[in-house]
Short mmCIF file of C-alpha atoms in Angstrom, two decimals:
data_model
loop_
_atom_site.label_atom_id
_atom_site.label_comp_id
_atom_site.label_asym_id
_atom_site.label_seq_id
_atom_site.Cartn_x
_atom_site.Cartn_y
_atom_site.Cartn_z
CA GLY A 19 4.63 18.47 37.93
CA VAL A 20 5.46 19.55 34.40
CA ILE A 21 7.32 22.62 33.20
CA ALA A 22 7.25 23.25 29.43
CA THR A 23 8.99 26.26 27.94
CA GLY A 24 9.81 27.37 24.43
CA HIS A 25 11.91 30.05 22.76
CA ASP A 26 8.69 31.23 21.08
CA ALA A 27 5.08 30.12 20.66
CA ALA A 28 6.07 27.41 18.18
CA GLY A 29 8.70 26.07 20.58
CA ALA A 30 6.16 25.85 23.40
CA PHE A 31 3.73 24.13 21.01
CA TYR A 32 6.36 21.53 20.12
CA ALA A 33 7.11 20.95 23.80
CA ILE A 34 3.44 20.09 24.30
CA GLN A 35 3.61 17.62 21.38
CA THR A 36 6.53 15.88 23.10
CA LEU A 37 4.56 15.80 26.35
CA ARG A 38 1.59 14.32 24.51
CA GLN A 39 3.76 11.51 23.16
CA MET A 40 5.10 10.78 26.65
CA LEU A 41 1.68 10.26 28.28
CA ARG A 42 1.05 6.66 29.31
CA LYS A 43 -1.81 4.70 30.82
CA ASP A 44 -1.87 1.58 32.95
CA ASP A 45 -4.09 0.09 35.66
CA ARG A 46 -3.12 2.93 38.00
CA GLY A 47 -4.18 5.66 35.60
CA THR A 48 -2.38 8.15 33.35
CA PHE A 49 1.23 9.00 34.09
CA ILE A 50 4.31 10.65 32.59
CA PRO A 51 7.81 9.12 32.86
CA LEU A 52 10.31 11.18 34.83
CA ALA A 53 12.47 13.00 32.28
CA ARG A 54 14.19 16.19 31.28
CA ILE A 55 14.15 16.96 27.55
CA GLU A 56 15.86 19.93 25.98
CA ASP A 57 16.04 20.07 22.21
CA SER A 58 15.53 22.16 19.10
CA PRO A 59 15.04 21.39 15.41
CA ALA A 60 18.05 20.72 13.21
CA PHE A 61 16.30 22.24 10.16
CA PRO A 62 13.91 25.20 9.78
CA ILE A 63 11.91 23.61 6.93
CA ARG A 64 10.25 20.33 7.88
CA GLY A 65 7.48 19.65 5.44
CA PHE A 66 5.02 17.42 3.65
CA MET A 67 3.84 17.77 0.05
CA HIS A 68 0.52 16.46 -1.23
CA ASP A 69 -0.45 16.52 -4.90
CA THR A 70 -4.12 17.50 -5.10
CA GLY A 71 -3.83 18.54 -8.74
CA ARG A 72 -3.99 14.93 -9.92
CA ASN A 73 -6.31 13.61 -7.20
CA PHE A 74 -8.44 16.12 -5.32
CA GLN A 75 -8.40 16.01 -1.51
CA SER A 76 -11.27 17.46 0.49
CA ILE A 77 -10.69 20.36 2.89
CA GLU A 78 -11.67 18.10 5.79
CA SER A 79 -9.04 15.53 4.79
CA LEU A 80 -6.36 18.19 4.44
CA LYS A 81 -7.13 19.51 7.92
CA ARG A 82 -6.86 16.03 9.43
CA GLN A 83 -3.50 15.65 7.73
CA LEU A 84 -2.33 18.99 9.12
CA ASP A 85 -3.26 17.82 12.62
CA HIS A 86 -0.95 14.81 12.24
CA PHE A 87 1.82 16.96 10.76
CA ALA A 88 1.65 19.31 13.72
CA ALA A 89 1.73 16.45 16.22
CA TYR A 90 5.10 15.43 14.76
CA LYS A 91 6.48 18.98 14.59
CA LEU A 92 6.33 19.54 10.85
CA ASN A 93 6.04 23.25 10.09
CA THR A 94 5.47 23.31 6.31
CA PHE A 95 2.68 22.03 4.05
CA HIS A 96 3.63 22.13 0.38
CA TRP A 97 0.26 22.18 -1.38
CA HIS A 98 0.65 21.04 -5.02
CA LEU A 99 -2.48 22.74 -6.34
CA THR A 100 -2.14 22.26 -10.10
CA ASP A 101 -1.11 19.48 -12.46
CA ASN A 102 -2.04 18.08 -15.85
CA PRO A 103 -5.65 17.21 -14.89
CA ALA A 104 -6.65 20.58 -13.43
CA TRP A 105 -5.95 24.04 -12.07
CA ARG A 106 -7.54 23.58 -8.64
CA PRO A 107 -7.63 27.14 -7.21
CA GLU A 108 -10.62 29.29 -7.98
CA SER A 109 -10.12 31.87 -10.72
CA ARG A 110 -12.53 34.73 -11.23
CA ILE A 111 -10.60 36.42 -14.03
CA PHE A 112 -10.38 33.16 -16.01
CA PRO A 113 -13.40 31.15 -14.79
CA GLN A 114 -12.96 28.75 -17.69
CA LEU A 115 -10.04 27.25 -15.75
CA ASN A 116 -12.60 25.85 -13.32
CA GLU A 117 -14.89 24.38 -15.98
CA PRO A 118 -14.99 20.56 -15.87
CA LYS A 119 -14.91 20.26 -19.67
CA PHE A 120 -11.30 21.49 -19.75
CA ARG A 121 -10.17 19.12 -17.02
CA LYS A 122 -9.21 15.48 -17.26
CA GLU A 123 -12.18 13.14 -17.20
CA GLY A 124 -12.22 10.90 -14.15
CA ARG A 125 -9.87 13.19 -12.20
CA ASP A 126 -12.41 15.07 -10.07
CA PRO A 127 -13.16 17.54 -12.90
CA ASP A 128 -15.82 19.35 -10.86
CA LYS A 129 -13.61 19.87 -7.78
CA THR A 130 -12.13 23.35 -7.13
CA TYR A 131 -10.75 25.07 -4.04
CA THR A 132 -12.38 28.44 -3.49
CA PHE A 133 -10.17 31.22 -2.19
CA GLU A 134 -12.09 31.13 1.07
CA GLN A 135 -11.38 27.41 1.42
CA ILE A 136 -7.69 28.03 0.76
CA ARG A 137 -7.68 30.77 3.40
CA ASP A 138 -9.48 28.40 5.78
CA VAL A 139 -6.77 25.76 5.37
CA ILE A 140 -4.12 28.43 5.91
CA ARG A 141 -5.82 29.51 9.16
CA HIS A 142 -6.03 25.91 10.35
CA ALA A 143 -2.34 25.42 9.57
CA ARG A 144 -1.26 28.70 11.17
CA GLU A 145 -2.93 27.73 14.45
CA ARG A 146 -0.66 24.67 14.42
CA HIS A 147 2.48 26.62 13.47
CA ILE A 148 2.48 25.27 9.92
CA ARG A 149 3.22 27.47 6.91
CA ILE A 150 1.49 26.74 3.60
CA ILE A 151 3.59 26.80 0.43
CA PRO A 152 1.14 26.69 -2.49
CA GLU A 153 2.47 25.36 -5.78
CA LEU A 154 1.18 26.74 -9.10
CA ASP A 155 3.12 24.45 -11.43
CA MET A 156 4.35 26.13 -14.62
CA PRO A 157 5.13 25.87 -17.50
CA GLY A 158 5.02 22.06 -17.44
CA HIS A 159 2.40 19.72 -15.95
CA SER A 160 -0.21 21.96 -17.54
CA ALA A 161 -2.23 19.99 -20.09
CA TYR A 162 -5.43 21.56 -18.70
CA PHE A 163 -4.03 25.00 -19.63
CA ASN A 164 -3.56 24.04 -23.27
CA ARG A 165 -7.08 22.61 -23.42
CA THR A 166 -8.54 25.73 -21.81
CA PHE A 167 -6.79 28.45 -23.82
CA GLY A 168 -5.55 26.72 -26.95
CA PHE A 169 -1.94 27.76 -26.34
CA GLY A 170 0.82 26.77 -23.93
CA MET A 171 2.18 28.51 -20.85
CA GLY A 172 5.53 29.15 -22.51
CA THR A 173 4.02 31.27 -25.29
CA PRO A 174 3.75 35.07 -25.05
CA GLN A 175 -0.01 34.78 -24.58
CA GLY A 176 0.50 32.06 -21.96
CA MET A 177 2.89 34.18 -19.92
CA GLU A 178 0.42 37.07 -19.92
CA VAL A 179 -2.29 34.77 -18.56
CA LEU A 180 0.07 33.40 -15.88
CA GLU A 181 1.03 36.88 -14.71
CA LYS A 182 -2.65 37.71 -14.23
CA LEU A 183 -3.21 34.43 -12.38
CA ILE A 184 -0.27 35.18 -10.08
CA ASP A 185 -1.68 38.67 -9.46
CA GLU A 186 -5.10 37.23 -8.66
CA PHE A 187 -3.76 34.56 -6.32
CA CYS A 188 -1.54 37.02 -4.46
CA ALA A 189 -4.39 39.50 -4.12
CA GLU A 190 -6.60 36.84 -2.54
CA ILE A 191 -3.92 35.16 -0.38
CA PRO A 192 -1.97 37.79 1.60
CA GLN A 193 1.82 37.87 1.70
CA ALA A 194 1.78 37.31 5.46
CA ASP A 195 -0.06 34.02 4.94
CA CYS A 196 2.02 32.74 2.01
CA PRO A 197 5.40 34.50 1.73
CA ILE A 198 6.69 31.63 -0.44
CA ILE A 199 5.06 30.33 -3.63
CA HIS A 200 6.29 27.33 -5.57
CA LEU A 201 6.39 27.66 -9.37
CA GLY A 202 7.24 24.05 -10.19
CA ALA A 203 9.10 24.36 -13.53
CA ASP A 204 10.22 20.72 -13.81
CA GLU A 205 9.94 18.17 -16.62
CA VAL A 206 9.44 20.69 -19.40
CA HIS A 207 11.30 22.00 -22.42
CA ILE A 208 10.43 25.44 -23.77
CA PRO A 209 12.41 27.68 -26.17
CA ASN A 210 12.80 30.55 -23.69
CA PRO A 211 13.36 28.99 -20.24
CA GLU A 212 15.46 31.79 -18.73
CA ALA A 213 13.10 34.53 -19.90
CA PHE A 214 10.11 32.56 -18.59
CA ILE A 215 11.58 32.01 -15.12
CA GLN A 216 12.78 35.59 -14.84
CA ARG A 217 9.38 36.94 -15.77
CA MET A 218 7.47 34.72 -13.32
CA THR A 219 9.85 35.15 -10.38
CA GLU A 220 9.83 38.92 -10.88
CA ARG A 221 6.04 38.85 -10.86
CA LEU A 222 6.10 37.03 -7.54
CA ARG A 223 8.71 39.42 -6.16
CA LYS A 224 6.43 42.32 -7.09
CA HIS A 225 3.99 40.88 -4.55
CA GLY A 226 6.69 40.39 -1.92
CA ARG A 227 6.93 36.62 -2.45
CA THR A 228 9.91 34.28 -2.68
CA ALA A 229 9.88 31.62 -5.40
CA ILE A 230 10.77 27.92 -5.20
CA LEU A 231 11.62 25.82 -8.28
CA TRP A 232 12.03 22.09 -8.67
CA ASN A 233 15.53 20.91 -9.54
CA PRO A 234 16.18 19.28 -11.96
CA GLY A 235 14.04 21.78 -13.84
CA LEU A 236 14.28 25.24 -15.30
CA ARG A 237 17.17 26.95 -13.57
CA PRO A 238 16.74 29.95 -11.27
CA VAL A 239 17.97 33.28 -12.58
CA ASP A 240 18.96 34.64 -9.16
CA GLN A 241 20.35 33.33 -5.88
CA GLU A 242 17.29 34.29 -3.81
CA THR A 243 15.06 31.68 -5.47
CA MET A 244 14.96 28.43 -3.52
CA VAL A 245 15.36 25.06 -5.22
CA GLN A 246 13.73 21.81 -4.18
CA ILE A 247 15.67 18.69 -5.17
CA TRP A 248 13.56 15.85 -6.49
CA GLY A 249 14.49 12.39 -7.76
CA ASP A 250 16.76 10.03 -5.85
CA GLN A 251 19.93 10.44 -3.83
CA SER A 252 22.06 10.65 -6.97
CA ALA A 253 19.94 13.59 -8.16
CA ARG A 254 20.68 15.39 -4.90
CA ASP A 255 24.39 14.69 -5.18
CA LYS A 256 24.49 16.10 -8.72
CA GLN A 257 23.02 19.39 -7.51
CA ALA A 258 25.49 19.85 -4.65
CA LYS A 259 27.14 22.84 -6.33
CA LEU A 260 24.01 24.99 -6.51
CA ASP A 261 24.38 28.36 -4.80
CA ASN A 262 20.66 28.73 -4.09
CA PRO A 263 18.99 27.72 -0.82
CA VAL A 264 18.08 24.02 -1.03
CA ILE A 265 15.16 21.90 0.18
CA ASP A 266 15.74 18.14 -0.02
CA SER A 267 12.95 15.94 -1.42
CA ALA A 268 15.23 13.27 -2.87
CA GLY A 269 14.89 10.71 -0.09
CA GLY A 270 12.13 8.74 -1.82
CA TYR A 271 8.48 9.28 -2.66
CA LEU A 272 5.68 7.81 -0.58
CA ASN A 273 4.06 6.35 -3.69
CA SER A 274 7.22 4.77 -5.08
CA TYR A 275 8.91 2.44 -2.61
CA ASP A 276 7.79 -0.76 -0.94
CA PRO A 277 5.84 0.32 2.18
CA LEU A 278 7.97 -1.74 4.56
CA ILE A 279 11.24 -0.36 3.17
CA LEU A 280 10.44 3.36 3.03
CA PRO A 281 10.13 4.16 6.78
CA MET A 282 13.50 2.47 7.36
CA ARG A 283 14.95 4.47 4.47
CA TYR A 284 13.89 7.74 6.08
CA PHE A 285 15.09 6.66 9.51
CA PHE A 286 18.65 6.58 8.10
CA TRP A 287 18.17 9.53 5.70
CA GLN A 288 20.23 12.67 6.17
CA ALA A 289 18.49 15.83 4.93
CA CYS A 290 20.55 17.82 2.41
CA GLY A 291 23.53 15.56 3.13
CA VAL A 292 24.46 17.61 6.23
CA PRO A 293 23.88 17.10 9.98
CA ALA A 294 22.04 20.39 10.44
CA ALA A 295 20.89 23.46 8.53
CA ASP A 296 23.21 26.18 7.26
CA ALA A 297 22.70 29.19 5.02
CA ARG A 298 22.27 26.97 1.96
CA ASN A 299 20.70 23.74 3.29
CA ARG A 300 17.28 24.55 4.69
CA GLY A 301 15.58 21.21 5.31
CA GLY A 302 13.39 18.65 3.60
CA ILE A 303 9.87 17.92 2.35
CA LEU A 304 8.35 14.44 2.19
CA CYS A 305 6.36 14.01 -1.04
CA MET A 306 3.11 12.22 -1.83
CA TRP A 307 2.45 12.00 -5.60
CA PRO A 308 -0.72 9.97 -6.26
CA ASP A 309 -0.25 10.00 -10.05
CA ILE A 310 -2.60 7.09 -10.73
CA ARG A 311 -6.30 7.92 -10.64
CA VAL A 312 -7.73 7.18 -7.21
CA ASP A 313 -11.44 6.51 -6.89
CA GLU A 314 -11.78 6.29 -3.10
CA LYS A 315 -9.38 8.87 -1.67
CA ILE A 316 -8.74 6.85 1.51
CA ASN A 317 -6.80 4.49 -0.77
CA ILE A 318 -4.05 7.10 -1.01
CA PHE A 319 -3.33 6.21 2.63
CA ARG A 320 -4.09 2.49 2.27
CA HIS A 321 -1.88 1.96 -0.75
CA SER A 322 1.14 3.97 0.45
CA PRO A 323 2.88 4.17 3.87
CA VAL A 324 2.02 7.82 4.54
CA TRP A 325 1.87 7.79 8.33
CA PRO A 326 4.70 5.36 9.19
CA THR A 327 7.05 7.20 6.83
CA LEU A 328 5.95 10.53 8.30
CA LEU A 329 7.10 9.32 11.73
CA ALA A 330 10.54 8.29 10.45
CA PHE A 331 10.93 11.46 8.38
CA SER A 332 9.85 13.75 11.23
CA GLU A 333 12.41 12.25 13.59
CA SER A 334 15.25 12.50 11.07
CA ILE A 335 14.44 16.09 10.05
CA TRP A 336 13.96 17.28 13.66
CA LEU A 337 17.07 15.68 15.14
CA GLY A 338 19.26 15.68 12.04
CA ARG A 339 21.53 12.76 11.26
CA THR A 340 25.27 12.91 11.94
CA SER A 341 26.04 10.92 8.80
CA SER A 342 24.40 9.47 5.73
CA ILE A 343 24.42 5.67 5.78
CA LYS A 344 23.58 5.01 2.14
CA GLU A 345 23.77 1.22 2.37
CA HIS A 346 20.85 1.26 4.83
CA LEU A 347 18.53 3.31 2.62
CA ASP A 348 17.37 0.18 0.76
CA ARG A 349 18.56 -2.67 2.96
CA SER A 350 18.20 -3.27 6.69
CA PRO A 351 21.48 -3.23 8.68
CA VAL A 352 23.13 -6.51 9.63
CA HIS A 353 21.32 -8.14 12.52
CA GLY A 354 22.93 -7.22 15.83
CA SER A 355 24.93 -4.25 14.51
CA GLY A 356 24.72 -0.81 16.13
CA ALA A 357 22.64 0.53 13.24
CA TRP A 358 20.30 -2.47 13.52
CA GLN A 359 19.84 -1.85 17.25
CA ALA A 360 18.98 1.81 16.57
CA LEU A 361 16.42 0.77 13.94
CA ALA A 362 14.89 -1.88 16.22
CA GLU A 363 14.51 0.67 19.03
CA PHE A 364 12.83 3.14 16.67
CA GLU A 365 10.50 0.48 15.29
CA ALA A 366 9.39 -0.44 18.82
CA ARG A 367 8.45 3.20 19.41
CA MET A 368 6.71 3.42 16.03
CA ALA A 369 4.63 0.32 16.81
CA ASP A 370 3.60 2.02 20.06
CA HIS A 371 2.57 5.20 18.19
CA ARG A 372 0.71 3.11 15.62
CA GLU A 373 -1.64 1.85 18.32
CA ARG A 374 -1.90 5.02 20.42
CA PHE A 375 -2.21 7.74 17.78
CA PHE A 376 -3.28 6.06 14.53
CA ALA A 377 -5.86 3.55 15.71
CA ASN A 378 -8.42 4.80 13.18
CA GLN A 379 -6.02 5.54 10.32
CA PRO A 380 -4.44 3.24 7.71
CA PHE A 381 -0.92 2.53 8.95
CA ILE A 382 0.74 0.44 6.24
CA TRP A 383 3.80 -1.00 7.93
CA ILE A 384 5.20 -3.83 10.03
CA LYS A 385 8.61 -4.00 11.65
CA GLN A 386 11.54 -4.43 9.25
CA SER A 387 14.27 -5.38 11.72
CA PRO A 388 13.19 -8.73 13.24
CA ILE A 389 13.50 -11.07 10.24
CA ARG A 390 16.75 -12.60 8.99
CA TRP A 391 17.32 -14.44 5.75
CA SER A 392 20.03 -16.35 3.97
CA MET A 393 20.41 -15.38 0.31
CA ARG A 394 22.37 -16.59 -2.72
CA ASP A 395 22.54 -15.96 -6.45
CA VAL A 396 22.29 -19.34 -8.20
CA THR A 397 22.06 -18.00 -11.76
CA ALA A 398 25.51 -19.27 -12.71
CA ASN A 399 26.31 -21.51 -9.74
CA PRO A 400 23.56 -23.68 -8.18
CA ASN A 401 25.87 -24.34 -5.22
CA ALA A 402 26.70 -20.70 -4.46
CA ALA A 403 27.35 -19.86 -0.82
CA TRP A 404 24.60 -18.46 1.36
CA LYS A 405 24.98 -14.89 2.66
CA PRO A 406 23.07 -13.17 5.50
CA PHE A 407 20.33 -10.65 4.76
CA THR A 408 18.13 -8.76 7.25
CA GLY A 409 14.70 -7.28 6.61
CA THR A 410 11.03 -8.21 6.51
CA THR A 411 11.14 -7.39 2.80
CA ALA A 412 14.23 -8.74 1.06
CA GLN A 413 14.93 -6.35 -1.80
CA ILE A 414 17.65 -6.44 -4.46
CA LEU A 415 17.60 -3.11 -6.28
CA ASN A 416 20.14 -3.83 -8.98
CA SER A 417 18.84 -2.80 -12.39
CA LYS A 418 21.92 -4.28 -14.06
CA LEU A 419 21.06 -7.86 -13.14
CA PRO A 420 20.45 -9.76 -16.41
CA ILE A 421 17.11 -11.24 -17.32
CA ASP A 422 16.71 -14.80 -15.98
CA THR A 423 18.72 -14.01 -12.87
CA VAL A 424 17.65 -16.41 -10.10
CA ILE A 425 18.02 -15.55 -6.40
CA GLU A 426 17.22 -17.99 -3.61
CA LEU A 427 16.17 -16.98 -0.10
CA ARG A 428 15.47 -19.00 2.99
CA THR A 429 14.51 -18.34 6.58
CA THR A 430 13.06 -20.33 9.46
CA TYR A 431 9.99 -19.61 11.59
CA HIS A 432 9.52 -21.36 14.94
CA VAL A 433 6.25 -21.99 16.81
CA ASP A 434 5.74 -23.75 20.14
CA ALA A 435 2.85 -25.89 18.92
CA PRO A 436 1.21 -26.75 15.59
CA ARG A 437 -1.05 -23.90 14.57
CA THR A 438 -2.34 -21.67 11.80
CA VAL A 439 -0.22 -18.59 11.14
CA HIS A 440 -1.15 -15.77 8.79
CA PHE A 441 1.46 -14.37 6.40
CA TRP A 442 1.88 -11.33 4.23
CA ILE A 443 3.40 -12.84 1.07
CA GLY A 444 4.37 -10.83 -1.99
CA PHE A 445 6.98 -10.72 -4.74
CA ASP A 446 6.17 -7.47 -6.46
CA TYR A 447 5.23 -3.98 -5.40
CA ILE A 448 3.65 -1.47 -7.73
CA GLY A 449 4.90 2.07 -8.00
CA ARG A 450 1.73 3.99 -7.13
CA SER A 451 2.77 6.63 -9.64
CA HIS A 452 3.19 4.63 -12.84
CA ARG A 453 1.83 1.07 -12.43
CA GLU A 454 5.08 -0.56 -13.55
CA SER A 455 4.94 -4.20 -12.36
CA GLY A 456 4.47 -7.78 -13.44
CA GLY A 457 0.76 -7.46 -12.72
CA ILE A 458 -1.59 -10.06 -11.29
CA PRO A 459 -0.37 -13.65 -11.79
CA GLU A 460 -2.25 -16.36 -13.62
CA GLN A 461 -4.54 -18.49 -11.48
CA GLY A 462 -2.59 -20.90 -9.29
CA LYS A 463 0.60 -18.80 -9.41
CA TRP A 464 2.11 -16.53 -6.78
CA ASP A 465 3.92 -14.22 -9.15
CA ALA A 466 3.68 -13.18 -12.80
CA ASN A 467 7.48 -13.26 -13.22
CA GLY A 468 8.12 -16.83 -12.10
CA CYS A 469 8.90 -16.28 -8.41
CA ASP A 470 7.63 -18.89 -5.97
CA ILE A 471 7.52 -19.94 -2.31
CA ARG A 472 7.59 -23.21 -0.37
CA ILE A 473 7.11 -23.89 3.32
CA ASN A 474 8.55 -27.13 4.65
CA GLY A 475 9.13 -28.24 1.06
CA LEU A 476 5.51 -27.80 -0.03
CA PRO A 477 4.17 -25.08 -2.36
CA VAL A 478 2.07 -22.46 -0.62
CA PRO A 479 -1.32 -22.21 -2.36
CA SER A 480 -1.73 -18.80 -3.97
CA PRO A 481 -4.80 -16.58 -3.55
CA VAL A 482 -7.72 -16.98 -5.93
CA TRP A 483 -7.17 -14.00 -8.19
CA LYS A 484 -10.14 -11.89 -9.30
CA ASN A 485 -8.27 -10.53 -12.32
CA PRO A 486 -5.69 -13.18 -13.24
CA GLY A 487 -3.13 -12.12 -15.82
CA GLN A 488 -4.17 -8.46 -15.76
CA TYR A 489 -2.28 -5.20 -15.32
CA ARG A 490 1.18 -6.24 -16.50
CA PHE A 491 3.13 -3.11 -17.44
CA GLU A 492 6.88 -3.56 -17.89
CA LYS A 493 7.54 0.16 -18.32
CA PRO A 494 6.25 3.29 -16.54
CA THR A 495 2.79 4.42 -17.64
CA TRP A 496 2.82 8.13 -16.72
CA GLU A 497 0.15 10.11 -18.58
CA GLN A 498 -0.96 6.95 -20.41
CA PRO A 499 -4.33 5.13 -20.27
CA PRO A 500 -3.21 2.53 -17.65
CA ASN A 501 -2.72 5.35 -15.14
CA GLU A 502 -6.45 6.00 -15.33
CA ILE A 503 -7.19 2.51 -13.94
CA PRO A 504 -7.37 2.74 -10.13
CA LEU A 505 -5.24 0.23 -8.27
CA THR A 506 -7.01 -2.78 -6.79
CA ASP A 507 -6.25 -4.30 -3.40
CA GLU A 508 -5.21 -7.63 -4.89
CA GLU A 509 -2.34 -5.95 -6.72
CA LEU A 510 -0.75 -4.89 -3.40
CA TYR A 511 0.33 -7.66 -1.04
CA TRP A 512 -0.18 -5.46 2.04
CA CYS A 513 -3.81 -4.81 1.07
CA ARG A 514 -4.69 -8.45 0.39
CA GLU A 515 -6.07 -10.70 3.08
CA PRO A 516 -3.06 -12.52 4.60
CA VAL A 517 -2.54 -16.17 3.69
CA ALA A 518 -3.32 -18.77 6.37
CA VAL A 519 -0.56 -21.41 6.61
CA GLU A 520 -0.36 -24.47 8.89
CA LEU A 521 3.00 -24.54 10.69
CA LYS A 522 4.32 -27.57 12.53
CA GLN A 523 5.74 -27.43 16.03
CA GLY A 524 9.34 -26.22 16.10
CA ALA A 525 11.21 -25.05 13.02
CA ASN A 526 9.52 -24.36 9.68
CA LEU A 527 11.67 -23.74 6.61
CA ILE A 528 10.63 -20.98 4.19
CA GLU A 529 12.21 -21.21 0.72
CA ILE A 530 11.75 -18.51 -1.91
CA ARG A 531 12.88 -18.40 -5.52
CA LEU A 532 13.13 -15.01 -7.23
CA HIS A 533 13.29 -14.79 -11.02
CA LYS A 534 13.95 -11.71 -13.13
CA ALA A 535 11.68 -11.74 -16.19
CA TYR A 536 11.98 -8.23 -17.63
CA ALA A 537 14.50 -5.39 -17.68
CA ASN A 538 12.94 -2.93 -15.23
CA GLN A 539 11.93 -5.55 -12.68
CA GLY A 540 13.20 -5.18 -9.13
CA LEU A 541 13.72 -8.42 -7.24
CA GLN A 542 12.11 -8.61 -3.83
CA ALA A 543 10.16 -10.89 -1.53
CA THR A 544 8.07 -10.48 1.59
CA CYS A 545 7.04 -13.41 3.78
CA ALA A 546 6.16 -12.07 7.21
CA PRO A 547 3.91 -13.54 9.93
CA VAL A 548 1.13 -11.15 10.94
CA ARG A 549 -1.72 -11.15 13.46
CA LYS A 550 -4.99 -9.24 13.66
CA LEU A 551 -4.98 -6.34 16.14
CA GLY A 552 -8.26 -4.47 16.07
CA THR A 553 -8.96 -3.71 12.42
CA ARG A 554 -5.39 -4.02 11.14
CA TRP A 555 -2.73 -6.66 10.66
CA VAL A 556 0.51 -6.20 12.59
CA GLU A 557 3.71 -8.25 13.03
CA ASP A 558 3.19 -11.56 14.84
CA GLU A 559 6.11 -11.66 17.23
CA THR A 560 4.98 -14.94 18.77
CA VAL A 561 6.48 -16.56 15.66
CA ARG A 562 10.24 -16.60 16.25
CA ASN A 563 12.69 -16.26 13.38
CA SER A 564 16.19 -17.44 12.57
CA ALA A 565 18.15 -17.41 9.34
CA GLU A 566 19.54 -20.94 9.74
CA ALA A 567 17.89 -23.85 7.95
CA PRO A 568 16.47 -26.49 10.32
#
């Protein structure tokens, strides 16, 4: 039999989610492994943020996302409702905010969430023990506001409008449903920042709400306001002396990192830099910022590793991590080490969940731990020594490397008989927030920056590019015209059709040359065997790997 108990209704709900994950089927039927599990969350805030201000998400899509969040014991949905393209909530006192002509063309200008729809999402979340934190971003990220009213949020007139909008939102969305409201307040410079924040937080407090602010951003004026750390790990470390309650969102954005690296990064991530919550460190929120215009909204989940990273994040935030292993945030642990064994065990479980619970969802990921490389920097010494490197994607995130740096990689794949093997091959990933990349190569080339690949000494034919030489942007393109061009599948190696390669029986040598062509370029390479499983490509573990050259 099964006995499931919880300290409260949420605890019992989470016990059922664990039971659901334990269910198995075989020829005998459905069964549950014999076990006793007793646990509790390390952090009280375990959340996911989705930006629907830049790219609108339907209510039906948001509900499906909430179902997945609940299945992995997240209890917070941070709903980024406003950004430069639009104010998404309904407004009856300022209906012009909902007029398409004041919104950004091409960014769902006719899409608005009615108050009843917002309440409907809140009800759906509450039934799954998830709290909604709506974000009304101010005074930055508000180009729509300037277009609508002819003045900015930081002006006296702007603050009067914002107070009325806060009053309206709080009147429509009860305090019991949303006790916390996020005010944003990042990436902006205004002449009166302290007066602005004090005025807005006091307005929220009048309605019995607690405020959250991004940090870095306009600073809180009291110690009750929560701060949410954004940026990278260094940004979090710089804010370690804040007295306010902290939520950690500095682990990495879903739309920024290579999709094979990011789940591993969150597996080793330590929320708030502590093993478990205390009075100051309250938890973490995983962020999805689809800055670039998205035409088909399913591409948000096809172009970024939303679900695999959610699994890694949810485990880390629920259990807590006893230490922060920074060297594993961007690079897989050494093959055979204790950390590598822990990652390999987790990846086996994640592959199982991929097939059981996400069969009909984009799940952009393959295992990171199985593949070993040898690597060397031959920029100054063509006979430099080879060093070991583990990871399906070999990534060298060193911005200080000079232009014309050359890195060589090699690995060996073994097959029992001559056959065709499919490979994911790529040398560049695009930040899905700013399009910075080398772009699509010229016809006949694998990479726009001069990187290349050989198998058994022969060049691997590149794909036939539909847009050769296009989309090269060597600097971030935030709020610039290139960000209005939706990403294409051929720009993302994990969305392209894998390359078919003939391998000989026994050992096959893979040789890769990486070349740095511009200042912001990150050096990386992916060459991973994959096989078709249902409608998706997964790791092909019938192709054995070793780092030694044959």
